[in-house]
Tab-separated table of C-alpha atoms in Angstrom:
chain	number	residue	atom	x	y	z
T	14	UNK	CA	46.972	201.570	106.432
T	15	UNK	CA	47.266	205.508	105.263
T	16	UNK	CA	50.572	205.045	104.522
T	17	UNK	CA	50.103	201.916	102.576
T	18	UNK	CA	47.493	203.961	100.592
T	19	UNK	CA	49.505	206.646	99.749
T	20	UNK	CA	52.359	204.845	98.757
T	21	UNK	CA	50.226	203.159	96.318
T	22	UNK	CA	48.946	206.325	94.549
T	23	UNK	CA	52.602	208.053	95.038
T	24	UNK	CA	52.976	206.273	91.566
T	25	UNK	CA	51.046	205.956	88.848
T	26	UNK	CA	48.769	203.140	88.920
T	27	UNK	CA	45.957	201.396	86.820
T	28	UNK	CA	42.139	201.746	88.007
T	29	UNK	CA	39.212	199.901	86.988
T	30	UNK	CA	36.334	201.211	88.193
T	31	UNK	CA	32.762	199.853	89.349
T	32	UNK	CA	31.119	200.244	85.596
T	33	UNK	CA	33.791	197.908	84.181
T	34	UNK	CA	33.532	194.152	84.626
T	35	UNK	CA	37.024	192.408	83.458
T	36	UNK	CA	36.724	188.520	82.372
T	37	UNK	CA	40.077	187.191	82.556
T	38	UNK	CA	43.701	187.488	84.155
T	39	UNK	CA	45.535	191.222	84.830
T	40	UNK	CA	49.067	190.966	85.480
T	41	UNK	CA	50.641	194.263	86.012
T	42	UNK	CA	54.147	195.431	87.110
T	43	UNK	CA	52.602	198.711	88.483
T	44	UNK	CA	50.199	199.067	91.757
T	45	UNK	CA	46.267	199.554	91.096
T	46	UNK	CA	42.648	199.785	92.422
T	47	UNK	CA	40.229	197.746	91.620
T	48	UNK	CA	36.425	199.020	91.902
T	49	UNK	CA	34.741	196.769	89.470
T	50	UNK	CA	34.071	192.824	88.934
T	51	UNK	CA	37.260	191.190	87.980
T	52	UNK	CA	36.469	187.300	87.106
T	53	UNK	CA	40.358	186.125	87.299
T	54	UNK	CA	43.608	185.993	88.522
T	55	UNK	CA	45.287	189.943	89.494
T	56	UNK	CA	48.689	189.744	89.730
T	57	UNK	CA	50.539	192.897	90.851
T	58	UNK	CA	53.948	193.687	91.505
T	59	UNK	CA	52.928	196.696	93.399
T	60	UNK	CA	50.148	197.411	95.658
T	61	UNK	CA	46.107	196.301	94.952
T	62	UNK	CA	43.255	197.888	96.432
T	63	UNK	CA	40.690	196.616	96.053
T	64	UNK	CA	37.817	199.298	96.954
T	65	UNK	CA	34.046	198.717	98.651
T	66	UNK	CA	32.773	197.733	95.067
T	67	UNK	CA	35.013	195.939	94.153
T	68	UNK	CA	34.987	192.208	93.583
T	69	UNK	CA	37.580	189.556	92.548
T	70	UNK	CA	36.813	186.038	91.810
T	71	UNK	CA	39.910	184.894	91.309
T	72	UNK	CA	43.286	184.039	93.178
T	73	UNK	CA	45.179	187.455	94.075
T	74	UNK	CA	49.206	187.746	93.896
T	75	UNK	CA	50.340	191.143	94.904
T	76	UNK	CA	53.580	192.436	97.204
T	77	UNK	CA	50.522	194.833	99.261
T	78	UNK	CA	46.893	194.138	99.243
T	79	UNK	CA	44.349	196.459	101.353
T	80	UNK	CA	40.652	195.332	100.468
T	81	UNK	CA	37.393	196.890	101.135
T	82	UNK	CA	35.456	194.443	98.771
T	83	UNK	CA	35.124	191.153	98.035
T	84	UNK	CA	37.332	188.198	96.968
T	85	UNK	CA	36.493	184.577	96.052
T	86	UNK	CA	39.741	183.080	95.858
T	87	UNK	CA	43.155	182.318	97.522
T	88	UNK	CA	45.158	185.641	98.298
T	89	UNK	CA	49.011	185.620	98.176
T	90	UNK	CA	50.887	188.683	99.368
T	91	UNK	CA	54.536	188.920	99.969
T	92	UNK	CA	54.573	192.159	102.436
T	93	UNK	CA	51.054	192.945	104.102
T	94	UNK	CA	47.893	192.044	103.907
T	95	UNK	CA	44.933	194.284	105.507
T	96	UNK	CA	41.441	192.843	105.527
T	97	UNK	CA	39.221	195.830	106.413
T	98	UNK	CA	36.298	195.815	108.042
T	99	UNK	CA	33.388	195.944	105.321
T	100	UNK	CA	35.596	193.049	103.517
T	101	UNK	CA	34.854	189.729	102.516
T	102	UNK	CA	37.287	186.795	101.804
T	103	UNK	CA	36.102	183.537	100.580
T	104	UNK	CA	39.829	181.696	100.487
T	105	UNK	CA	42.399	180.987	102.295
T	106	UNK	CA	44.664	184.440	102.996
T	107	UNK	CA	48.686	183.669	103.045
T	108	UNK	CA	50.772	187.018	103.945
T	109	UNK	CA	54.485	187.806	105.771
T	110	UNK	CA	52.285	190.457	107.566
T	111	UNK	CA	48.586	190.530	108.335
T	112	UNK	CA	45.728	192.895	109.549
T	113	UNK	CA	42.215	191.765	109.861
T	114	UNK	CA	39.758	194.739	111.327
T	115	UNK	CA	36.979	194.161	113.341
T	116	UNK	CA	33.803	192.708	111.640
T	117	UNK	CA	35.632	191.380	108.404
T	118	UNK	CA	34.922	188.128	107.247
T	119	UNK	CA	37.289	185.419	105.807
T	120	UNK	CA	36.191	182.463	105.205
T	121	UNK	CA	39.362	179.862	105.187
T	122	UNK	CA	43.067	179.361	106.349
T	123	UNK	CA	45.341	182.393	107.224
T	124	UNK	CA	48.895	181.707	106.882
T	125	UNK	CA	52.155	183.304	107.819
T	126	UNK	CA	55.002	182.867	105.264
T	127	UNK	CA	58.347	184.265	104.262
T	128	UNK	CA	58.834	182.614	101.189
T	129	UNK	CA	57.612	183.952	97.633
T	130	UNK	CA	54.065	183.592	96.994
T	131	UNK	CA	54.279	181.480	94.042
T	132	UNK	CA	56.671	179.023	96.351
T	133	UNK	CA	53.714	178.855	98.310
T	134	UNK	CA	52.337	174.998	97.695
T	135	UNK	CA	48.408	174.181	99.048
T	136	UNK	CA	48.574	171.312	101.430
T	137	UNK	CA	47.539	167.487	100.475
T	138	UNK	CA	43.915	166.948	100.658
T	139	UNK	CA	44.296	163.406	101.031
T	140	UNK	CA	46.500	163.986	104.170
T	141	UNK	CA	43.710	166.508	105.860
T	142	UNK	CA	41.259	162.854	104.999
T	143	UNK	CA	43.563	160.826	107.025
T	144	UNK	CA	43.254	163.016	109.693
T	145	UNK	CA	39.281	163.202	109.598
T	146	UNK	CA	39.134	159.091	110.218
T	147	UNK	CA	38.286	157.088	113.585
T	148	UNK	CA	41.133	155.580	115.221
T	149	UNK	CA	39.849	151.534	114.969
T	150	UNK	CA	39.224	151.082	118.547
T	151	UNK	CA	36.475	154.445	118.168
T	152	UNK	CA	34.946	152.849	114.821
T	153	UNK	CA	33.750	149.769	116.939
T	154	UNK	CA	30.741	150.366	118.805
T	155	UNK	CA	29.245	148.717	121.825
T	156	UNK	CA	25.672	148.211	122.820
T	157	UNK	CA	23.936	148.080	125.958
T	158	UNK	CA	21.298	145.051	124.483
């Protein structure tokens, strides 16, 4: 995870720190921290870190993600994803690599891809229904009287 870090401020990045709230989407072609309230979509070509204060509520694209915060939203990462362990996902989490540290939270799916992010398509809620429904034989009941 170091070396994620510090290939991630190597370069120069943007930073929003814990003062600033940001309503609305950041798309960037450069890596970045986020320490603040972001209520959006971040999209990064680089690497987003999202630090202990920070919080996203929002999807996340990025090609590295390490979080220390919170997200409420789907996360999309083409390289690696690392969850750490004062972080909290609410979302499903879709990465080619994954790391989840002890005691972090995430509250929905985790999926392994190695497709583009944006080629990743949610699955059919009306086929998860289908699923959820008695056979007919378990819908009838019996009685004993």
């Amino acid at each position: 995870m170091k070396d994620l870090i510090k290939k991630a401020f190597g370069k120069s990045g943007f930073f929003i720190p814990r003062q600033v709230s940001v309503q609305g989407t950041i798309e960037s072609t450069i890596p970045g921290t986020i320490d603040g309230n972001v209520r959006g979509d971040v999209r990064t070509e680089g690497m987003l870190i999202i630090g202990k204060t920070g919080s996203i509520r929002g999807n996340i694209y990025a090609t590295d993600l390490v979080t220390y915060g919170k997200v409420y939203g789907d996360v999309f990462v083409n390289n690696k994803a690392v969850i750490s362990n004062k972080a909290y996902v609410k979302g499903d989490v879709t990465a080619l690599i994954l790391e989840v540290e002890q005691d972090a939270v995430i509250e929905g799916a985790i999926r392994k891809h190695a497709t583009e992010a944006d080629d990743v398509v949610p699955p059919d809620a009306s086929a998860e229904d289908d699923k959820m429904l008695p056979a007919e034989d378990e819908e009838k009941s019996s009685s004993w009287f």
